[in-house]
PDB file of C-alpha atoms in Angstrom:
ATOM      1  CA  UNK N 126      -7.551 -46.938  38.053  1.00  0.00           C
ATOM      2  CA  UNK N 127      -5.107 -45.783  35.367  1.00  0.00           C
ATOM      3  CA  UNK N 128      -3.335 -48.089  32.962  1.00  0.00           C
ATOM      4  CA  UNK N 129       0.104 -47.767  34.628  1.00  0.00           C
ATOM      5  CA  UNK N 130      -1.365 -48.823  37.994  1.00  0.00           C
ATOM      6  CA  UNK N 131      -3.181 -51.770  36.383  1.00  0.00           C
ATOM      7  CA  UNK N 132       0.033 -52.878  34.577  1.00  0.00           C
ATOM      8  CA  UNK N 133       2.077 -52.668  37.784  1.00  0.00           C
ATOM      9  CA  UNK N 134      -0.394 -55.080  39.435  1.00  0.00           C
ATOM     10  CA  UNK N 135       0.009 -57.691  36.702  1.00  0.00           C
ATOM     11  CA  UNK N 136       2.775 -60.193  37.667  1.00  0.00           C
ATOM     12  CA  UNK N 137       4.194 -60.218  34.161  1.00  0.00           C
ATOM     13  CA  UNK N 138       4.900 -56.478  34.337  1.00  0.00           C
ATOM     14  CA  UNK N 139       5.224 -55.817  38.069  1.00  0.00           C
ATOM     15  CA  UNK N 140       9.059 -55.605  37.896  1.00  0.00           C
ATOM     16  CA  UNK N 141       9.147 -52.908  35.234  1.00  0.00           C
ATOM     17  CA  UNK N 142      10.244 -49.502  36.338  1.00  0.00           C
ATOM     18  CA  UNK N 143       7.834 -46.483  36.218  1.00  0.00           C
ATOM     19  CA  UNK N 144       9.229 -45.305  32.867  1.00  0.00           C
ATOM     20  CA  UNK N 145       8.743 -48.696  31.249  1.00  0.00           C
ATOM     21  CA  UNK N 146       5.267 -49.027  32.719  1.00  0.00           C
ATOM     22  CA  UNK N 147       4.335 -45.538  31.409  1.00  0.00           C
ATOM     23  CA  UNK N 148       5.585 -46.541  27.944  1.00  0.00           C
ATOM     24  CA  UNK N 149       3.643 -49.821  28.015  1.00  0.00           C
ATOM     25  CA  UNK N 150       0.517 -47.924  29.133  1.00  0.00           C
ATOM     26  CA  UNK N 151       0.613 -45.946  25.876  1.00  0.00           C
ATOM     27  CA  UNK N 152       0.743 -49.272  23.917  1.00  0.00           C
ATOM     28  CA  UNK N 153      -2.132 -51.180  25.498  1.00  0.00           C
ATOM     29  CA  UNK N 154      -5.824 -50.790  24.912  1.00  0.00           C
ATOM     30  CA  UNK N 155      -8.396 -51.443  27.661  1.00  0.00           C
ATOM     31  CA  UNK N 156     -11.320 -53.634  26.693  1.00  0.00           C
ATOM     32  CA  UNK N 157     -14.336 -54.933  28.622  1.00  0.00           C
ATOM     33  CA  UNK N 158     -16.117 -57.966  27.399  1.00  0.00           C
ATOM     34  CA  UNK N 159     -19.201 -59.842  28.551  1.00  0.00           C
ATOM     35  CA  UNK N 160     -19.333 -63.428  29.670  1.00  0.00           C
ATOM     36  CA  UNK N 161     -19.506 -65.683  26.675  1.00  0.00           C
ATOM     37  CA  UNK N 162     -17.314 -63.481  24.432  1.00  0.00           C
ATOM     38  CA  UNK N 163     -14.855 -65.572  22.430  1.00  0.00           C
ATOM     39  CA  UNK N 164     -11.462 -63.834  22.582  1.00  0.00           C
ATOM     40  CA  UNK N 165      -9.731 -66.199  20.138  1.00  0.00           C
ATOM     41  CA  UNK N 166     -10.714 -69.254  18.126  1.00  0.00           C
ATOM     42  CA  UNK N 167      -8.550 -72.332  17.611  1.00  0.00           C
ATOM     43  CA  UNK N 168      -7.162 -72.530  14.100  1.00  0.00           C
ATOM     44  CA  UNK N 169      -7.709 -68.857  13.241  1.00  0.00           C
ATOM     45  CA  UNK N 170      -4.942 -66.313  12.848  1.00  0.00           C
ATOM     46  CA  UNK N 171      -4.025 -64.340  15.899  1.00  0.00           C
ATOM     47  CA  UNK N 172      -3.202 -60.675  16.145  1.00  0.00           C
ATOM     48  CA  UNK N 173      -3.617 -59.827  19.827  1.00  0.00           C
ATOM     49  CA  UNK N 174      -2.069 -60.559  23.160  1.00  0.00           C
ATOM     50  CA  UNK N 175      -4.407 -60.365  26.158  1.00  0.00           C
ATOM     51  CA  UNK N 176      -3.726 -59.674  29.831  1.00  0.00           C
ATOM     52  CA  UNK N 177      -6.642 -60.345  32.231  1.00  0.00           C
ATOM     53  CA  UNK N 178      -7.068 -57.566  34.733  1.00  0.00           C
ATOM     54  CA  UNK N 179     -10.389 -58.820  36.009  1.00  0.00           C
ATOM     55  CA  UNK N 180     -12.659 -61.778  35.230  1.00  0.00           C
ATOM     56  CA  UNK N 181     -12.131 -65.351  34.126  1.00  0.00           C
ATOM     57  CA  UNK N 182     -11.426 -67.021  30.799  1.00  0.00           C
ATOM     58  CA  UNK N 183     -11.617 -70.739  29.925  1.00  0.00           C
ATOM     59  CA  UNK N 184      -9.175 -72.103  27.368  1.00  0.00           C
ATOM     60  CA  UNK N 185     -10.214 -75.139  25.307  1.00  0.00           C
ATOM     61  CA  UNK N 186      -8.771 -77.192  22.502  1.00  0.00           C
ATOM     62  CA  UNK N 187     -10.930 -79.553  20.442  1.00  0.00           C
ATOM     63  CA  UNK N 188     -13.759 -78.803  22.853  1.00  0.00           C
ATOM     64  CA  UNK N 189     -11.739 -80.077  25.882  1.00  0.00           C
ATOM     65  CA  UNK N 190     -10.983 -77.589  28.668  1.00  0.00           C
ATOM     66  CA  UNK N 191      -7.244 -76.999  29.060  1.00  0.00           C
ATOM     67  CA  UNK N 192      -7.213 -74.377  31.822  1.00  0.00           C
ATOM     68  CA  UNK N 193      -9.079 -71.477  33.440  1.00  0.00           C
ATOM     69  CA  UNK N 194      -7.337 -68.090  33.629  1.00  0.00           C
ATOM     70  CA  UNK N 195      -7.968 -65.204  35.935  1.00  0.00           C
ATOM     71  CA  UNK N 196      -6.639 -61.728  36.828  1.00  0.00           C
ATOM     72  CA  UNK N 197      -2.888 -61.539  36.201  1.00  0.00           C
ATOM     73  CA  UNK N 198      -2.856 -64.228  33.618  1.00  0.00           C
ATOM     74  CA  UNK N 199      -2.190 -63.645  29.919  1.00  0.00           C
ATOM     75  CA  UNK N 200      -2.967 -65.446  26.638  1.00  0.00           C
ATOM     76  CA  UNK N 201      -2.474 -65.214  22.857  1.00  0.00           C
ATOM     77  CA  UNK N 202       1.290 -65.277  22.896  1.00  0.00           C
ATOM     78  CA  UNK N 203       1.824 -68.448  20.895  1.00  0.00           C
ATOM     79  CA  UNK N 204       0.277 -67.249  17.592  1.00  0.00           C
ATOM     80  CA  UNK N 205       2.220 -63.965  17.908  1.00  0.00           C
ATOM     81  CA  UNK N 206       5.523 -65.696  18.577  1.00  0.00           C
ATOM     82  CA  UNK N 207       5.378 -68.055  15.526  1.00  0.00           C
ATOM     83  CA  UNK N 208       2.874 -66.240  13.288  1.00  0.00           C
ATOM     84  CA  UNK N 209       0.845 -69.477  13.262  1.00  0.00           C
ATOM     85  CA  UNK N 210      -2.834 -70.094  13.953  1.00  0.00           C
ATOM     86  CA  UNK N 211      -4.364 -69.940  17.457  1.00  0.00           C
ATOM     87  CA  UNK N 212      -3.701 -73.194  19.264  1.00  0.00           C
ATOM     88  CA  UNK N 213      -6.840 -72.930  21.434  1.00  0.00           C
ATOM     89  CA  UNK N 214     -10.141 -71.161  21.897  1.00  0.00           C
ATOM     90  CA  UNK N 215     -10.495 -68.692  24.770  1.00  0.00           C
ATOM     91  CA  UNK N 216     -13.925 -67.700  26.066  1.00  0.00           C
ATOM     92  CA  UNK N 217     -14.749 -65.282  28.832  1.00  0.00           C
ATOM     93  CA  UNK N 218     -16.709 -67.096  31.527  1.00  0.00           C
ATOM     94  CA  UNK N 219     -17.487 -63.870  33.394  1.00  0.00           C
ATOM     95  CA  UNK N 220     -17.388 -60.207  32.505  1.00  0.00           C
ATOM     96  CA  UNK N 221     -13.686 -59.439  31.891  1.00  0.00           C
ATOM     97  CA  UNK N 222     -11.533 -56.320  31.923  1.00  0.00           C
ATOM     98  CA  UNK N 223      -8.585 -56.859  29.574  1.00  0.00           C
ATOM     99  CA  UNK N 224      -5.429 -55.087  28.421  1.00  0.00           C
ATOM    100  CA  UNK N 225      -4.746 -55.799  24.726  1.00  0.00           C
ATOM    101  CA  UNK N 226      -1.555 -55.471  22.732  1.00  0.00           C
ATOM    102  CA  UNK N 227      -1.480 -55.826  18.937  1.00  0.00           C
ATOM    103  CA  UNK N 228       1.076 -57.977  17.316  1.00  0.00           C
ATOM    104  CA  UNK N 229       3.451 -55.116  16.559  1.00  0.00           C
ATOM    105  CA  UNK N 230       3.184 -53.768  20.176  1.00  0.00           C
ATOM    106  CA  UNK N 231       3.729 -57.295  21.560  1.00  0.00           C
ATOM    107  CA  UNK N 232       6.879 -57.618  19.439  1.00  0.00           C
ATOM    108  CA  UNK N 233       8.149 -54.229  20.725  1.00  0.00           C
ATOM    109  CA  UNK N 234       7.443 -55.267  24.281  1.00  0.00           C
ATOM    110  CA  UNK N 235       9.386 -58.502  24.175  1.00  0.00           C
ATOM    111  CA  UNK N 236      12.211 -56.922  22.118  1.00  0.00           C
ATOM    112  CA  UNK N 237      12.656 -54.067  24.563  1.00  0.00           C
ATOM    113  CA  UNK N 238      12.215 -55.959  27.846  1.00  0.00           C
ATOM    114  CA  UNK N 239      14.215 -59.188  28.130  1.00  0.00           C
ATOM    115  CA  UNK N 240      12.661 -59.968  31.520  1.00  0.00           C
ATOM    116  CA  UNK N 241       9.150 -59.853  30.033  1.00  0.00           C
ATOM    117  CA  UNK N 242      10.296 -62.012  27.116  1.00  0.00           C
ATOM    118  CA  UNK N 243      11.734 -64.559  29.600  1.00  0.00           C
ATOM    119  CA  UNK N 244       8.507 -64.596  31.633  1.00  0.00           C
ATOM    120  CA  UNK N 245       6.444 -65.177  28.467  1.00  0.00           C
ATOM    121  CA  UNK N 246       8.754 -68.013  27.364  1.00  0.00           C
ATOM    122  CA  UNK N 247       8.582 -69.558  30.889  1.00  0.00           C
ATOM    123  CA  UNK N 248       4.813 -69.502  30.783  1.00  0.00           C
ATOM    124  CA  UNK N 249       4.870 -71.000  27.267  1.00  0.00           C
ATOM    125  CA  UNK N 250       7.123 -73.823  28.420  1.00  0.00           C
ATOM    126  CA  UNK N 251       4.838 -74.487  31.443  1.00  0.00           C
ATOM    127  CA  UNK N 252       1.821 -74.666  29.134  1.00  0.00           C
ATOM    128  CA  UNK N 253       3.613 -77.092  26.762  1.00  0.00           C
ATOM    129  CA  UNK N 254       4.603 -79.316  29.753  1.00  0.00           C
ATOM    130  CA  UNK N 255       1.029 -79.159  30.986  1.00  0.00           C
ATOM    131  CA  UNK N 256      -0.244 -80.344  27.608  1.00  0.00           C
ATOM    132  CA  UNK N 257       2.349 -83.150  27.599  1.00  0.00           C
ATOM    133  CA  UNK N 258       1.231 -84.279  31.061  1.00  0.00           C
ATOM    134  CA  UNK N 259      -2.398 -84.236  30.092  1.00  0.00           C
ATOM    135  CA  UNK N 260      -1.731 -86.328  27.020  1.00  0.00           C
ATOM    136  CA  UNK N 261      -0.227 -89.187  29.040  1.00  0.00           C
TER     137      UNK N 261
END
């Protein structure tokens, strides 16, 4: 399957027109990782945004599981939005097929597509609310 088709199947990008999807396809890299691969580590700097095309990823903070992610989900946006350290560790729990954007490409994506920016912010808000609920 080509990148444009994969991107069109990701809920975050499904609303983009063919031209925007083709542009985005030139920006993303495809990566396959094995189960057990750590995609990001809590406290370290972050430089990539990940979209899960296939497989599952567990997200933990302080050794405690926060959530499990699967095809269509994305991660890594927080460190790219505020240039801060990673807020959690993400580990592939199965073989994963990922689309990866670098920091610069992620910035271009959210600057050029207000609807993608809004979807990323919505997901970020939901994650913060989920953390608040878990803490009480």
